[in-house]
mmCIF file of C-alpha atoms in Angstrom:
data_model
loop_
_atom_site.group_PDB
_atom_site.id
_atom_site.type_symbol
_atom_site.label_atom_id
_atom_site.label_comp_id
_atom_site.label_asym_id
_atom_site.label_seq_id
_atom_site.Cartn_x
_atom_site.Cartn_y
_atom_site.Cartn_z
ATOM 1 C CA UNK A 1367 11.602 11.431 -44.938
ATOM 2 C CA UNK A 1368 10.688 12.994 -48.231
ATOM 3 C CA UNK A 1369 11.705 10.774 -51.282
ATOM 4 C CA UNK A 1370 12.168 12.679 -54.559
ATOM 5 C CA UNK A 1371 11.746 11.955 -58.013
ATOM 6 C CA UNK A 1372 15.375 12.647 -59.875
ATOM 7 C CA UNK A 1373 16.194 12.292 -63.738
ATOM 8 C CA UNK A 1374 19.637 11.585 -65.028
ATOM 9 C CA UNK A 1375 20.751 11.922 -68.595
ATOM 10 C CA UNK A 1376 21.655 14.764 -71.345
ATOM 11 C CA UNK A 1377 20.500 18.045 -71.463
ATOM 12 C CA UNK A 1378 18.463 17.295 -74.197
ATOM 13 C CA UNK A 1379 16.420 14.930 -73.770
ATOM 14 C CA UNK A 1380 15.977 15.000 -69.562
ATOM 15 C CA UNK A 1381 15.496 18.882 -69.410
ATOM 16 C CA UNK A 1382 11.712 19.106 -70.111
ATOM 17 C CA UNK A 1383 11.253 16.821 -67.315
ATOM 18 C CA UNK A 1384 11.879 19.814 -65.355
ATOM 19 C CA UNK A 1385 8.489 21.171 -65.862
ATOM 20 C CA UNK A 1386 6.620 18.425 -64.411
ATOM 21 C CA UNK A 1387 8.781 18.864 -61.140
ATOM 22 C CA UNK A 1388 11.616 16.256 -61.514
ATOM 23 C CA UNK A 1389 14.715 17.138 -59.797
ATOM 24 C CA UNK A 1390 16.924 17.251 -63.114
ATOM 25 C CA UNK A 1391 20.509 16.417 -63.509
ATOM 26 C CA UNK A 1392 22.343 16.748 -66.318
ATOM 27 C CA UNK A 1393 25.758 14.010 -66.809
ATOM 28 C CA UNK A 1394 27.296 12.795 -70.294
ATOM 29 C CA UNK A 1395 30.463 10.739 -69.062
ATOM 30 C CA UNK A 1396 29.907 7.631 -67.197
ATOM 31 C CA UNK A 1397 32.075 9.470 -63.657
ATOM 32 C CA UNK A 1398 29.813 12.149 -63.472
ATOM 33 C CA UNK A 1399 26.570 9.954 -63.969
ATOM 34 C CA UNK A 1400 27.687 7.700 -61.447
ATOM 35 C CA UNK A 1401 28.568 10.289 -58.849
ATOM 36 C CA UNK A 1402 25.364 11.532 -59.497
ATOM 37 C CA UNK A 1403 23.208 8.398 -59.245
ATOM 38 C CA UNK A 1404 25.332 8.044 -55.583
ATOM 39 C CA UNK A 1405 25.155 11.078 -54.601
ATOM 40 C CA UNK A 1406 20.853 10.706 -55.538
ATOM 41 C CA UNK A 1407 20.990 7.590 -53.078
ATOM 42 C CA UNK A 1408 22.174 8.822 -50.438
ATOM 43 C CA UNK A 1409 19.789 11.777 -50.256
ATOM 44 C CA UNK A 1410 17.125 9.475 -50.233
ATOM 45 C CA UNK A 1411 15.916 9.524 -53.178
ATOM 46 C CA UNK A 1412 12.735 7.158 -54.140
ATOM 47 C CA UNK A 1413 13.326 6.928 -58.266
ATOM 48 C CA UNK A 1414 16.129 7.949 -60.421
ATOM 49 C CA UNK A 1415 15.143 7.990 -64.161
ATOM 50 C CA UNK A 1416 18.755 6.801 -66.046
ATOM 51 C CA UNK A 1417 18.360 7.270 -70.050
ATOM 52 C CA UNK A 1418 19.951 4.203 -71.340
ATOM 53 C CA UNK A 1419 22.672 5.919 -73.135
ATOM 54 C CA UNK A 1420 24.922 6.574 -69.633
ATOM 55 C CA UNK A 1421 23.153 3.554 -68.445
ATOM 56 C CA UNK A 1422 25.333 1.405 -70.980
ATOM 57 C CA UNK A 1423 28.455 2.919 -69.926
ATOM 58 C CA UNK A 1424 27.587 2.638 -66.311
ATOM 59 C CA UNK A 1425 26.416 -1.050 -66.203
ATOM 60 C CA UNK A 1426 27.832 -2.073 -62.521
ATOM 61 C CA UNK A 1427 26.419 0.767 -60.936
ATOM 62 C CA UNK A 1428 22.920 0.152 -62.119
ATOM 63 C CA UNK A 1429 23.261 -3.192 -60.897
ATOM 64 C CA UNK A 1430 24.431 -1.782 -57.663
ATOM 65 C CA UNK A 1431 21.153 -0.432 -56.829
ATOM 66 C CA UNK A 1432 19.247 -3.460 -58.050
ATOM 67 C CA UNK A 1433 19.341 -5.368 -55.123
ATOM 68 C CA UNK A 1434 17.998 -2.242 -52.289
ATOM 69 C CA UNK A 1435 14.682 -1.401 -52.417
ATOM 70 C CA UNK A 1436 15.822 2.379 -53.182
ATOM 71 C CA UNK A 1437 16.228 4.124 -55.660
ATOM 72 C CA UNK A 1438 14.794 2.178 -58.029
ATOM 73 C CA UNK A 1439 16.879 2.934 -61.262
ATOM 74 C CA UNK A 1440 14.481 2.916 -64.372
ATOM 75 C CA UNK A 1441 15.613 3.344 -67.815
ATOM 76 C CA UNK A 1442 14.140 5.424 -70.114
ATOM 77 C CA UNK A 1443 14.965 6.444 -73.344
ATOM 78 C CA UNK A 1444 16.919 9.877 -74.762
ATOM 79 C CA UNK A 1445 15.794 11.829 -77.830
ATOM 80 C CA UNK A 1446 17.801 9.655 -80.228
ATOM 81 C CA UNK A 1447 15.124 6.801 -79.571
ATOM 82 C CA UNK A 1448 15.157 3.674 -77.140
ATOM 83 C CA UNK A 1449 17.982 1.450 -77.482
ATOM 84 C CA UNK A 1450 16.367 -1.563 -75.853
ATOM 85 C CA UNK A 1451 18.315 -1.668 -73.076
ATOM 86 C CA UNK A 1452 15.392 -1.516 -70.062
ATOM 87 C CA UNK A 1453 13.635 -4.420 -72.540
ATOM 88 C CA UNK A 1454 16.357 -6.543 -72.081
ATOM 89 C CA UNK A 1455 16.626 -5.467 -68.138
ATOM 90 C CA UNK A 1456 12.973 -6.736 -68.029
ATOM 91 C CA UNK A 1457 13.734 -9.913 -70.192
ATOM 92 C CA UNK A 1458 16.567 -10.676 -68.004
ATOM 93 C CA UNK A 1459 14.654 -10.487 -64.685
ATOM 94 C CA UNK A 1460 12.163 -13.081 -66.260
ATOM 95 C CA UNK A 1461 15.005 -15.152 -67.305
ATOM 96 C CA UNK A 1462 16.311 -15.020 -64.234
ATOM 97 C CA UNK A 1463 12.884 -16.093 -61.868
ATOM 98 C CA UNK A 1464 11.246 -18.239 -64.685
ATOM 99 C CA UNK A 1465 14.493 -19.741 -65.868
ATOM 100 C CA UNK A 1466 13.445 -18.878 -69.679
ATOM 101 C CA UNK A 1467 11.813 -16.029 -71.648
ATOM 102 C CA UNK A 1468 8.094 -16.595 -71.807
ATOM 103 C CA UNK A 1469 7.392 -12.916 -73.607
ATOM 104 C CA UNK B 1198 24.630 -39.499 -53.777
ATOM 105 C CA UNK B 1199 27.548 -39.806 -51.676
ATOM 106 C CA UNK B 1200 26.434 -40.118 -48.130
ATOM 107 C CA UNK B 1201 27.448 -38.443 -44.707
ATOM 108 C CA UNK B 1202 30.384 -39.254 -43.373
ATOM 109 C CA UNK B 1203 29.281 -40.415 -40.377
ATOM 110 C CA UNK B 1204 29.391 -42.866 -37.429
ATOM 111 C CA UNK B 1205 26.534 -45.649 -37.851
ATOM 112 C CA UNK B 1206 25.384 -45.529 -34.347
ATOM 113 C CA UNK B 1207 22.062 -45.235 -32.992
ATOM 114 C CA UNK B 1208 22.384 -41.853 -31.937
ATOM 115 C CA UNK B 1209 23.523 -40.926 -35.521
ATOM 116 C CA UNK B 1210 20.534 -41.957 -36.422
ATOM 117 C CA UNK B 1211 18.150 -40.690 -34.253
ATOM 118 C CA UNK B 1212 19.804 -37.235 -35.247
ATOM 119 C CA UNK B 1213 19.556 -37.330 -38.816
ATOM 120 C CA UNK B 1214 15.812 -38.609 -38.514
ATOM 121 C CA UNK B 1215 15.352 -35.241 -37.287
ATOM 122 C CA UNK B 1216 17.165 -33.349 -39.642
ATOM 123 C CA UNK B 1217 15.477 -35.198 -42.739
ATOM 124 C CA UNK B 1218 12.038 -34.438 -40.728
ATOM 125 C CA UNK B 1219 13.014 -30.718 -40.892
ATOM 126 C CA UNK B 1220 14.475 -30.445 -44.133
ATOM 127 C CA UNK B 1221 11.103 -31.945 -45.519
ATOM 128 C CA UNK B 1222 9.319 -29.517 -43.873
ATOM 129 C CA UNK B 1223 11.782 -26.551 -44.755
ATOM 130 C CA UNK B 1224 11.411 -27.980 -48.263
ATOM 131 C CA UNK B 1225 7.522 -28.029 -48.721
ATOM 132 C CA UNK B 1226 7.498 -24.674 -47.051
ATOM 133 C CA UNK B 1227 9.891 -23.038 -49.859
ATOM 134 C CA UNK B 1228 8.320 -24.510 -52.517
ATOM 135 C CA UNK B 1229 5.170 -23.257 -51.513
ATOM 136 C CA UNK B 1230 6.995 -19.928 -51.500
ATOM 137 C CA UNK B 1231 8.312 -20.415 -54.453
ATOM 138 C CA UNK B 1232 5.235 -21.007 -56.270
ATOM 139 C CA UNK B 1233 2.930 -18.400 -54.906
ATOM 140 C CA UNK B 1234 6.417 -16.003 -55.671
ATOM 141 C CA UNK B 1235 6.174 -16.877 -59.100
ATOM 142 C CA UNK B 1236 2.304 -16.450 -59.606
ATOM 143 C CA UNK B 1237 2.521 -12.955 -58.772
ATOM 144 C CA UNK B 1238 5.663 -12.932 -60.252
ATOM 145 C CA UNK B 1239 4.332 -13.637 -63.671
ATOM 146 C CA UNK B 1240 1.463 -11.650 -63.648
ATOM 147 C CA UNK B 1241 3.328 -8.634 -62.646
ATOM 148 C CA UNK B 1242 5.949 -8.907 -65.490
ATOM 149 C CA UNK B 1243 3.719 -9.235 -68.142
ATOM 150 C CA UNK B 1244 2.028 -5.772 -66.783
ATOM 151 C CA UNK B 1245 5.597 -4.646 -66.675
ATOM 152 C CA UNK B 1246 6.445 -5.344 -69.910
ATOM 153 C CA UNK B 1247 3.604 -3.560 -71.655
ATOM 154 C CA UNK B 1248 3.623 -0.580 -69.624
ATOM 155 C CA UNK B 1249 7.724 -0.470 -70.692
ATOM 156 C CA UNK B 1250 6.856 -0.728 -74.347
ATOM 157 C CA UNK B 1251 4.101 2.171 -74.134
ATOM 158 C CA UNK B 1252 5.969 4.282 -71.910
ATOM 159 C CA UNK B 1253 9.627 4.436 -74.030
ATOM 160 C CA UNK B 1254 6.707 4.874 -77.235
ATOM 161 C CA UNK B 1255 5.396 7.534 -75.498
ATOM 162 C CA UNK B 1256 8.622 8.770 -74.090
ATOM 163 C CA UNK B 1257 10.320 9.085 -77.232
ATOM 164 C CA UNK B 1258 7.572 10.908 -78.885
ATOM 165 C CA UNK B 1259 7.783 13.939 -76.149
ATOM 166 C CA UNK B 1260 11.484 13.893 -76.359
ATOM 167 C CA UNK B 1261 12.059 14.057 -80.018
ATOM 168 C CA UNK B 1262 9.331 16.757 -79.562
ATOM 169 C CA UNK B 1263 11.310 18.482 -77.293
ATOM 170 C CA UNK B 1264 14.599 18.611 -79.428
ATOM 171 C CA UNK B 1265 12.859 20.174 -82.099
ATOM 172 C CA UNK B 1266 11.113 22.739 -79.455
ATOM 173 C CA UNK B 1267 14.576 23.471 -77.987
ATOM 174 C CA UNK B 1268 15.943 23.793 -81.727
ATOM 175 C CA UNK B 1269 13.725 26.577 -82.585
ATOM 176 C CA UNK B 1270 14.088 28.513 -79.421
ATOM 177 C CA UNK B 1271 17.056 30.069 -77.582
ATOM 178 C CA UNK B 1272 18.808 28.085 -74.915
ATOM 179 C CA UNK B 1273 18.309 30.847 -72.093
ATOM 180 C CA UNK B 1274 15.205 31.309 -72.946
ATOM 181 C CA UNK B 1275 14.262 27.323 -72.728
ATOM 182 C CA UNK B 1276 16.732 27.616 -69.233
ATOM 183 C CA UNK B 1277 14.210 30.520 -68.493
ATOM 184 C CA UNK B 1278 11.005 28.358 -68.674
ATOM 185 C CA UNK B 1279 12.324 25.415 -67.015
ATOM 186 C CA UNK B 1280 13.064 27.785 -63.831
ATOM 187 C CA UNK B 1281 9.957 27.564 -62.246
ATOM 188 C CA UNK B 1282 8.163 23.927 -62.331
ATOM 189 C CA UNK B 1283 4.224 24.415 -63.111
ATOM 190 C CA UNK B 1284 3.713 20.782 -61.574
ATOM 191 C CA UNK B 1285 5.302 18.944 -58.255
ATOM 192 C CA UNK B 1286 4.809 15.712 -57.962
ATOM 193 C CA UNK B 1287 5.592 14.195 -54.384
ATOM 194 C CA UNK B 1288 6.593 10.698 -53.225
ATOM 195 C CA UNK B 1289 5.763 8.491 -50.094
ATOM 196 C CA UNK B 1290 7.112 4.941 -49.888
ATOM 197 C CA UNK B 1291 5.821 2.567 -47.836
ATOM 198 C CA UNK B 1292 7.431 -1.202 -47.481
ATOM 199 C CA UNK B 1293 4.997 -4.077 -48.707
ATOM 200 C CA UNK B 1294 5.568 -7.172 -47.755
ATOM 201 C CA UNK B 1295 4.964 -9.989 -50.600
ATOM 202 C CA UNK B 1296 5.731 -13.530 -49.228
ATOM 203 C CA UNK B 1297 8.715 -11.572 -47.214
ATOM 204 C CA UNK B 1298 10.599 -9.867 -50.241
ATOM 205 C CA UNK B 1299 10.148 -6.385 -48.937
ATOM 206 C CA UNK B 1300 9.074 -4.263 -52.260
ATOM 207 C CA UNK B 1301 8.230 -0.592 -52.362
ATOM 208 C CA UNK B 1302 5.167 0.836 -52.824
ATOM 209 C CA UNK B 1303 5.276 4.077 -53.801
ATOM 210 C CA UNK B 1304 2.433 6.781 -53.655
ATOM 211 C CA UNK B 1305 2.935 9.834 -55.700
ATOM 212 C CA UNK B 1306 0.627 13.141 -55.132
ATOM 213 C CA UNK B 1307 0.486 15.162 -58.117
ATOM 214 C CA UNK B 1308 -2.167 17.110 -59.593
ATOM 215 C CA UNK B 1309 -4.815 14.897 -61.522
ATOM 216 C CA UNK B 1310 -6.387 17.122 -63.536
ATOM 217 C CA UNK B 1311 -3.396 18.490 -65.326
ATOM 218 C CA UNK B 1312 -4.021 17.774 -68.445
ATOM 219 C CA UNK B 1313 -5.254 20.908 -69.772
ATOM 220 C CA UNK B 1314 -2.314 23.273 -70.764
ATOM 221 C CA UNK B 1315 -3.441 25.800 -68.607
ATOM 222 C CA UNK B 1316 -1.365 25.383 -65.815
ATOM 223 C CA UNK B 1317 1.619 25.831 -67.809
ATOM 224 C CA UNK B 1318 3.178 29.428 -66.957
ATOM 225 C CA UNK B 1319 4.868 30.106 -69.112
ATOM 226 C CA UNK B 1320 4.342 33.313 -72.250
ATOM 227 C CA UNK B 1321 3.522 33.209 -75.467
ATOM 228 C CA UNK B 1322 6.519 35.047 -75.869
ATOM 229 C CA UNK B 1323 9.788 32.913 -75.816
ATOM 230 C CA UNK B 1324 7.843 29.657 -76.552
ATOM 231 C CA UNK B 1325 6.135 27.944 -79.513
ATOM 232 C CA UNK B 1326 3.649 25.739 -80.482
ATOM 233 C CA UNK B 1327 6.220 22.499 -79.985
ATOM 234 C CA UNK B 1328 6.877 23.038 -76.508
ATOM 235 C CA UNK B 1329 3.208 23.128 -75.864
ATOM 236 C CA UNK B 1330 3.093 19.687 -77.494
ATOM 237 C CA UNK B 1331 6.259 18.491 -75.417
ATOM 238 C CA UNK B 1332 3.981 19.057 -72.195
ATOM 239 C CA UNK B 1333 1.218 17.613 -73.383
ATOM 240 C CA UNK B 1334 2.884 14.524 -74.238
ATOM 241 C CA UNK B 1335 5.090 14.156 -70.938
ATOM 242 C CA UNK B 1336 1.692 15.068 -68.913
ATOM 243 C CA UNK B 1337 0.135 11.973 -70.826
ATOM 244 C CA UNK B 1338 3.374 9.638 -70.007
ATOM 245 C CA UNK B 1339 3.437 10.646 -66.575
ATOM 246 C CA UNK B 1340 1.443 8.314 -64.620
ATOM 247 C CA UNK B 1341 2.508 5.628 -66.600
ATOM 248 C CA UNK B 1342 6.446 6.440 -66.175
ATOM 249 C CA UNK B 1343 5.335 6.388 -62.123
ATOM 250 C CA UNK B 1344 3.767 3.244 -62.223
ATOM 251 C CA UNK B 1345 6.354 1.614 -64.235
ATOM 252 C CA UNK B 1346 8.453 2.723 -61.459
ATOM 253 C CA UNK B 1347 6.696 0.713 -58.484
ATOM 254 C CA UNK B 1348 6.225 -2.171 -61.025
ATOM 255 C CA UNK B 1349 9.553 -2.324 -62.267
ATOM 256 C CA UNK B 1350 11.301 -2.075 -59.178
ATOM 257 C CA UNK B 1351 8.900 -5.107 -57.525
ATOM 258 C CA UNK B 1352 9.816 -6.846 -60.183
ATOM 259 C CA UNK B 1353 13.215 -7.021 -60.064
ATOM 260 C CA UNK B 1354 13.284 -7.573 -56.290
ATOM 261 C CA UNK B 1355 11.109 -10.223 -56.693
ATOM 262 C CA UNK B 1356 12.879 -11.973 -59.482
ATOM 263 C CA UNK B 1357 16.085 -12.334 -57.106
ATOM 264 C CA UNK B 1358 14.064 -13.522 -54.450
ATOM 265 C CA UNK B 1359 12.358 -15.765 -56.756
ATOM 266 C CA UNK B 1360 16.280 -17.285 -58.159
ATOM 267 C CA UNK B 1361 17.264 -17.260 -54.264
ATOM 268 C CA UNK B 1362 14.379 -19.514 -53.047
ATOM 269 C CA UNK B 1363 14.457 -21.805 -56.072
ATOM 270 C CA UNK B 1364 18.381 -22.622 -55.484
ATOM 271 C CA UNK B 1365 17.271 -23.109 -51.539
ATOM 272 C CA UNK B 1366 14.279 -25.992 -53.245
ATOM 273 C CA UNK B 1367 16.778 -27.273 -55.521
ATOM 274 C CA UNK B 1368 19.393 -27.923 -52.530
ATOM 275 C CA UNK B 1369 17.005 -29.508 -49.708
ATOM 276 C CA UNK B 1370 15.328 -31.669 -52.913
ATOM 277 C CA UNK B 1371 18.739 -32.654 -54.656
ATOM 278 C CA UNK B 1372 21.192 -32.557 -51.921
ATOM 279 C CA UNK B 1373 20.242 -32.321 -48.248
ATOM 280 C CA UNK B 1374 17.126 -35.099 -48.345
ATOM 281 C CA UNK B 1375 18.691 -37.849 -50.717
ATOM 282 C CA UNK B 1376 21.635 -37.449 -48.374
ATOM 283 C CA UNK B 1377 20.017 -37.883 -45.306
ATOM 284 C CA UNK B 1378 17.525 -40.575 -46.677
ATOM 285 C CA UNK B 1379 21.044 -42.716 -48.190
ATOM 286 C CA UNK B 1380 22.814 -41.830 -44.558
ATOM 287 C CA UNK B 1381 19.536 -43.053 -42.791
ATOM 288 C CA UNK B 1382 19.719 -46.729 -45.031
ATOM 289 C CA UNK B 1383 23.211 -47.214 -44.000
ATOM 290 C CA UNK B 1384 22.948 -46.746 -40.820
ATOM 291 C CA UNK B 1385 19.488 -48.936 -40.782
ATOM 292 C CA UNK B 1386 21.688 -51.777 -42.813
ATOM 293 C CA UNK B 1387 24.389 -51.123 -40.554
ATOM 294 C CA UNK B 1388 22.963 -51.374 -37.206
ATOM 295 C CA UNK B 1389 20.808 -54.714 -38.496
ATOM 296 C CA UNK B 1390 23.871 -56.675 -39.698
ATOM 297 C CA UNK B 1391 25.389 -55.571 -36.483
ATOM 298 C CA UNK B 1392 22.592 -57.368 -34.712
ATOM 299 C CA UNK B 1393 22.191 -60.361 -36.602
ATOM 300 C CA UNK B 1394 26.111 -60.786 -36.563
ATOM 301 C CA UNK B 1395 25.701 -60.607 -32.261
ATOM 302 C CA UNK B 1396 22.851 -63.044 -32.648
ATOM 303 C CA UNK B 1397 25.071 -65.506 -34.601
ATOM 304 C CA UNK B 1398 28.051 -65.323 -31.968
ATOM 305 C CA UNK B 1399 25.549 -65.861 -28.971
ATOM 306 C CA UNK B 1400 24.853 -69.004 -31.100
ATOM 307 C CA UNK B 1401 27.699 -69.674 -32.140
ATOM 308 C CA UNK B 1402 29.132 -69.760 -28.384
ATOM 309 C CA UNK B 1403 26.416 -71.728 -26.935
ATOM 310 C CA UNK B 1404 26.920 -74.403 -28.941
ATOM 311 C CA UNK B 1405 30.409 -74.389 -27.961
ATOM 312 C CA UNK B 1406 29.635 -75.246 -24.535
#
């Protein structure tokens, strides 16, 4: 089964990712990036790249997808700059195995 | 600890003998897990964290690039470029097995030596000087953004795992094996008094006679 490589965010900032063969989608509102992302895991998709600015609107989702081993959702940031969001994602996981933040 | 609410027989107690002899052994075994787990846990997340840092750096740089490449130029003609991808990049995942939390491991083929621009096809005409930078940069982020991929996703997996088998410890230790070890004295205390008390009536009646 092939597993593709998909990016999710505005036009923008995810657009260029086009050239280095990323299967680009472009979403704004938090329906249409969740459809998206859904629609992206059940075609068997390996990674979906999520810039954090839908992934802040689309919170439940993301977590959705955190438990099955695919897609793995990774944030990354838009053009506007990182917002800090996939820090605290990786914070949190270390919270949550360690029981405290040793970063 | 409150203990079991159960009958003090010897049977009882023959059965929670066993049941404290498994939970031991179901509770050295997880927090053997548990340990190893977090080992590679740690180790992992700390690699995670500074390939996150470099890769939104790195990230932001080729996007902010990119605005101000898109700015200059036309939107069909960016639409234009983007039509054809100069690169592929293809995924295989395989399951890997860490102390059974299934992660993915993901092997990507791309083209190694794309670092030179020219594989890009696109003109001169149409594009500028910016755009060439934009590649350059996302060419440079690439591997990384993969990798973060594979690591980021193991890690997360493995953190659940890792709060899973630590509330499993933290139940056999705090719960399950004081319980059956207070159940196990009462029933001990239980069955002895019941003895001595039979010892004092066989006395008790022979003297009577």
């Amino acid at each position: 089964m092939p597993n593709n490589i998909g990016v999710v965010g505005d036009r923008e900032s995810v657009l260029a990712f086009r050239m280095l063969g990323f299967d680009v989608h472009f979403a704004t509102e938090a329906k249409e990036a969740r459809r998206i992302i859904d629609k992206l895991a059940e075609k068997n998709y390996g990674v979906v790249y999520l810039t954090e600015q839908l992934a802040e609107l689309i919170p439940e989702t993301i977590r959705r997808y955190d438990a099955k081993m695919t897609p793995a959702v990774i944030l990354i940031p838009n053009h506007a700059g990182s917002r800090g969001i996939g820090k605290k994602r990786v914070q949190e996981n270390v919270e949550k195995a360690v029981g405290q933040n040793i970063l | 600890m409150a203990k079991l609410n159960v009958n003090p027989t010897r049977m009882e107690l023959s059965n929670l003998k066993d049941r404290l002899s498994l939970a031991s052994r179901g509770h050295k075994l997880l927090k053997d897990k548990q340990d190893e787990l977090m080992r590679r846990f740690i180790t992992l997340i700390r690699q995670n964290n500074e390939l996150r840092i470099e890769v939104e750096d790195k990230l932001e740089k080729a996007m902010q690039s990119f605005a101000m490449a898109k700015s200059l130029l036309h939107e069909n003609f960016i639409e234009e470029l983007m039509a054809v991808p100069s690169q592929s990049v293809n995924l295989n995942i395989d399951q890997k097995n860490i102390m059974s939390v299934r992660v993915p491991q993901m092997h990507f083929q791309y083209n190694e030596n794309a670092d030179d621009l020219e594989d890009l096809s696109y003109g001169y005409l149409n594009s500028n000087g910016e755009l060439d930078l934009t590649f350059q940069y996302l060419i440079e982020v690439m591997p990384d953004m993969l990798q973060l991929a594979e690591i980021e996703k193991t890690c997360q997996l493995m953190a659940d795992e890792i709060e899973k088998t630590r509330r499993r410890v933290n139940a056999l230790e705090f719960m399950t094996i004081p319980q059956l070890e207070e159940t196990i004295y009462f029933i001990q205390m239980k069955l002895d008094e019941a003895e001595r008390a039979s010892i004092t009536r066989l006395m008790k009646v022979k003297d009577m006679g």
